[in-house]
Amino acid sequence: MKPFVHLHLHTEYSLLDGATRIDEMLAKCKELEMPAVAITDHGNMYCAWKFLNAAKAAGIKPIIGCEFYMCENLHNTGWENKEYFHLILLAKNNVGYYNLCRLNSIAWVEGFYYKPRIDWETLVKYHEGIVCLSACIAGQLPRLFLADRPDDARALALQFKELFGEDYYIEIQKHGIDDEDAVMPQLVALARELDIKVVVTNDVHYLNKEDAEIQDIMLCIQTGKYFDDPNRMRFTGQEFYLKSYDEMAQLFPNVPDAMETTLEIAEKRNVDFGKEKLLPLYTPPDGMDSAEYLRYLLEKGLKEKYPDCTPEIRERVEYEYGVICSMGFVDYYLIVWDFINYAKTHGIPVGPGRGSGAGSVIAYLIGITEVEPFRFNLMFERFLNPQRKSMPDFDVDFCMDRRGEVIDYVHRKYGMDNVCQIVTFGTMATKNAIKDVARVLRFSVAEANRLAKMVPDGFKYTLRHLLGLKPYKKEADTYISEELKQAYADPATHRLIDIAMRLEGSPRQTGMHAAGVVICREKVADHVPLQTNGGSLAKGGIVTTQYNMTE
């Protein structure tokens, strides 16, 4: 099979719009012998890190991208400024990846109005290292042709070509939509005239053709509509799936070069980044350096907590101090000590310390923990040792009513741009999947609740397990619901449950970690994409990362 690369694809992280699961998508790409694939979720990069690692493990080149919303001026709001256009941006190299992060962060933090938006001025500032595609029928270029403004379309294409050079491509698609068919000859002709390469894409929203209904149900859940509502938003046809080379070639027999262009773009991609430690530097008082200040604090603590210091205690303290210094975690200790000290000196209740961090006698001496390690025979090596590759982790508990004050203090001390809270993803739990689909299919509330109650509270497996269609990991957990199996025999309920099976576990909405905070030496947005949780900043939204706490 000839190679082809999909460059316009929406995963399940295009929330309640994309139905393409990353692992399943990569498996199909491998089956179709596709050497690379891009993700271009709507206005976000939620799954970029997850996708990067999964694609590498599958032996497929990952192309990180995003479908941005372009507006005239991202700072303008009001109904007259609601218009926006789609634009596909793909990271070509590390510079491009970090610029995608910056662009996406700006879109959410500064440009959010119904959608996270960027404008031309912002794109010019952060365009380096990025491949640009003119986007689907919702892009500005095809919109201008549809509005019978060919001169403006030509001027726009020249503007993008001047900015991106050979990294700008005119995108064409064919999903059986009349507007696509009307505009395609004009797009191709313009590309030939201006010496801009054409690239074919499919606006992938689900994996296989038969998954169109699943994605349609998702749209109904998102918009609060019924499946049989004739006036609701819906996709035209069932062509928004991950197609093979042959299927794509049949759609575009007159532009074979545009098929080859997908490989050219994939070859340009050279993104290679990993996690890096960007601990902020703590600034001690009186001109001391960090190591001197940690020494000062621990010696002070020794006098207070061990007035009769034994050789055993002194040896343990010096050992820990040497490990902490040699591994570069002096500032980490001081940062944690500082915000705990702030809480304690401002009457904010703080827990005594949990987890392996309680094994550090220095943490006890300076007041990070209140647990005496020698009394409980706690080992420092469980928390930190030269062979440990991951970051150490102090488990700190603050009073839930006043922890916001501690977070505000950290913001003030290290800077608003350097401190950020962490996103969480609410997934479609089994019970909720049943209820959501039942509502869309016009099941009564009583019937939806009856079916949902057949799933045990706290159930950690899937409907397939519950119906006996998939074995449990642990035999002791095995539970088959005979009641649900009987209900599943009814054709209407069978359809509901089959759809719920496909949706359960999918990300449904974003949230904010209750107390997870990132403190970075540099601007957080220079390294990971940010978003606002709860709407725009003007409406009380809070800035969070787009990657979850494990990423």
PDB file of N, CA, C and O in Angstrom, residues 56-57 117 170 405 468 478 506:
ATOM      1  N   LYS A  56       5.440   7.337  19.300  1.00  0.00           N
ATOM      2  CA  LYS A  56       6.822   6.833  19.299  1.00  0.00           C
ATOM      3  C   LYS A  56       6.841   5.344  19.622  1.00  0.00           C
ATOM      4  O   LYS A  56       7.568   4.572  18.990  1.00  0.00           O
ATOM      5  N   ALA A  57       6.052   4.951  20.621  1.00  0.00           N
ATOM      6  CA  ALA A  57       5.996   3.534  21.010  1.00  0.00           C
ATOM      7  C   ALA A  57       5.439   2.668  19.886  1.00  0.00           C
ATOM      8  O   ALA A  57       5.815   1.498  19.748  1.00  0.00           O
ATOM      9  N   ARG A 117      -8.894  32.372  20.602  1.00  0.00           N
ATOM     10  CA  ARG A 117      -8.586  32.956  19.297  1.00  0.00           C
ATOM     11  C   ARG A 117      -7.192  33.578  19.249  1.00  0.00           C
ATOM     12  O   ARG A 117      -6.696  34.096  20.247  1.00  0.00           O
ATOM     13  N   ILE A 170      -1.826  25.111   0.567  1.00  0.00           N
ATOM     14  CA  ILE A 170      -3.265  25.270   0.365  1.00  0.00           C
ATOM     15  C   ILE A 170      -3.912  23.899   0.473  1.00  0.00           C
ATOM     16  O   ILE A 170      -3.548  22.962  -0.236  1.00  0.00           O
ATOM     17  N   GLU A 405      -5.143  31.094  49.721  1.00  0.00           N
ATOM     18  CA  GLU A 405      -4.224  32.146  50.177  1.00  0.00           C
ATOM     19  C   GLU A 405      -2.774  31.739  49.946  1.00  0.00           C
ATOM     20  O   GLU A 405      -1.927  32.586  49.618  1.00  0.00           O
ATOM     21  N   GLY A 468     -20.314  -9.452  30.630  1.00  0.00           N
ATOM     22  CA  GLY A 468     -19.625 -10.723  30.406  1.00  0.00           C
ATOM     23  C   GLY A 468     -18.983 -10.836  29.039  1.00  0.00           C
ATOM     24  O   GLY A 468     -18.650 -11.940  28.586  1.00  0.00           O
ATOM     25  N   THR A 478     -14.691 -10.196  39.490  1.00  0.00           N
ATOM     26  CA  THR A 478     -15.683 -10.588  38.486  1.00  0.00           C
ATOM     27  C   THR A 478     -17.114 -10.406  38.982  1.00  0.00           C
ATOM     28  O   THR A 478     -17.492 -10.886  40.054  1.00  0.00           O
ATOM     29  N   SER A 506     -14.296   8.373  27.744  1.00  0.00           N
ATOM     30  CA  SER A 506     -13.848   9.497  26.914  1.00  0.00           C
ATOM     31  C   SER A 506     -13.802  10.771  27.749  1.00  0.00           C
ATOM     32  O   SER A 506     -14.649  10.971  28.618  1.00  0.00           O
TER      33      SER A 506
END
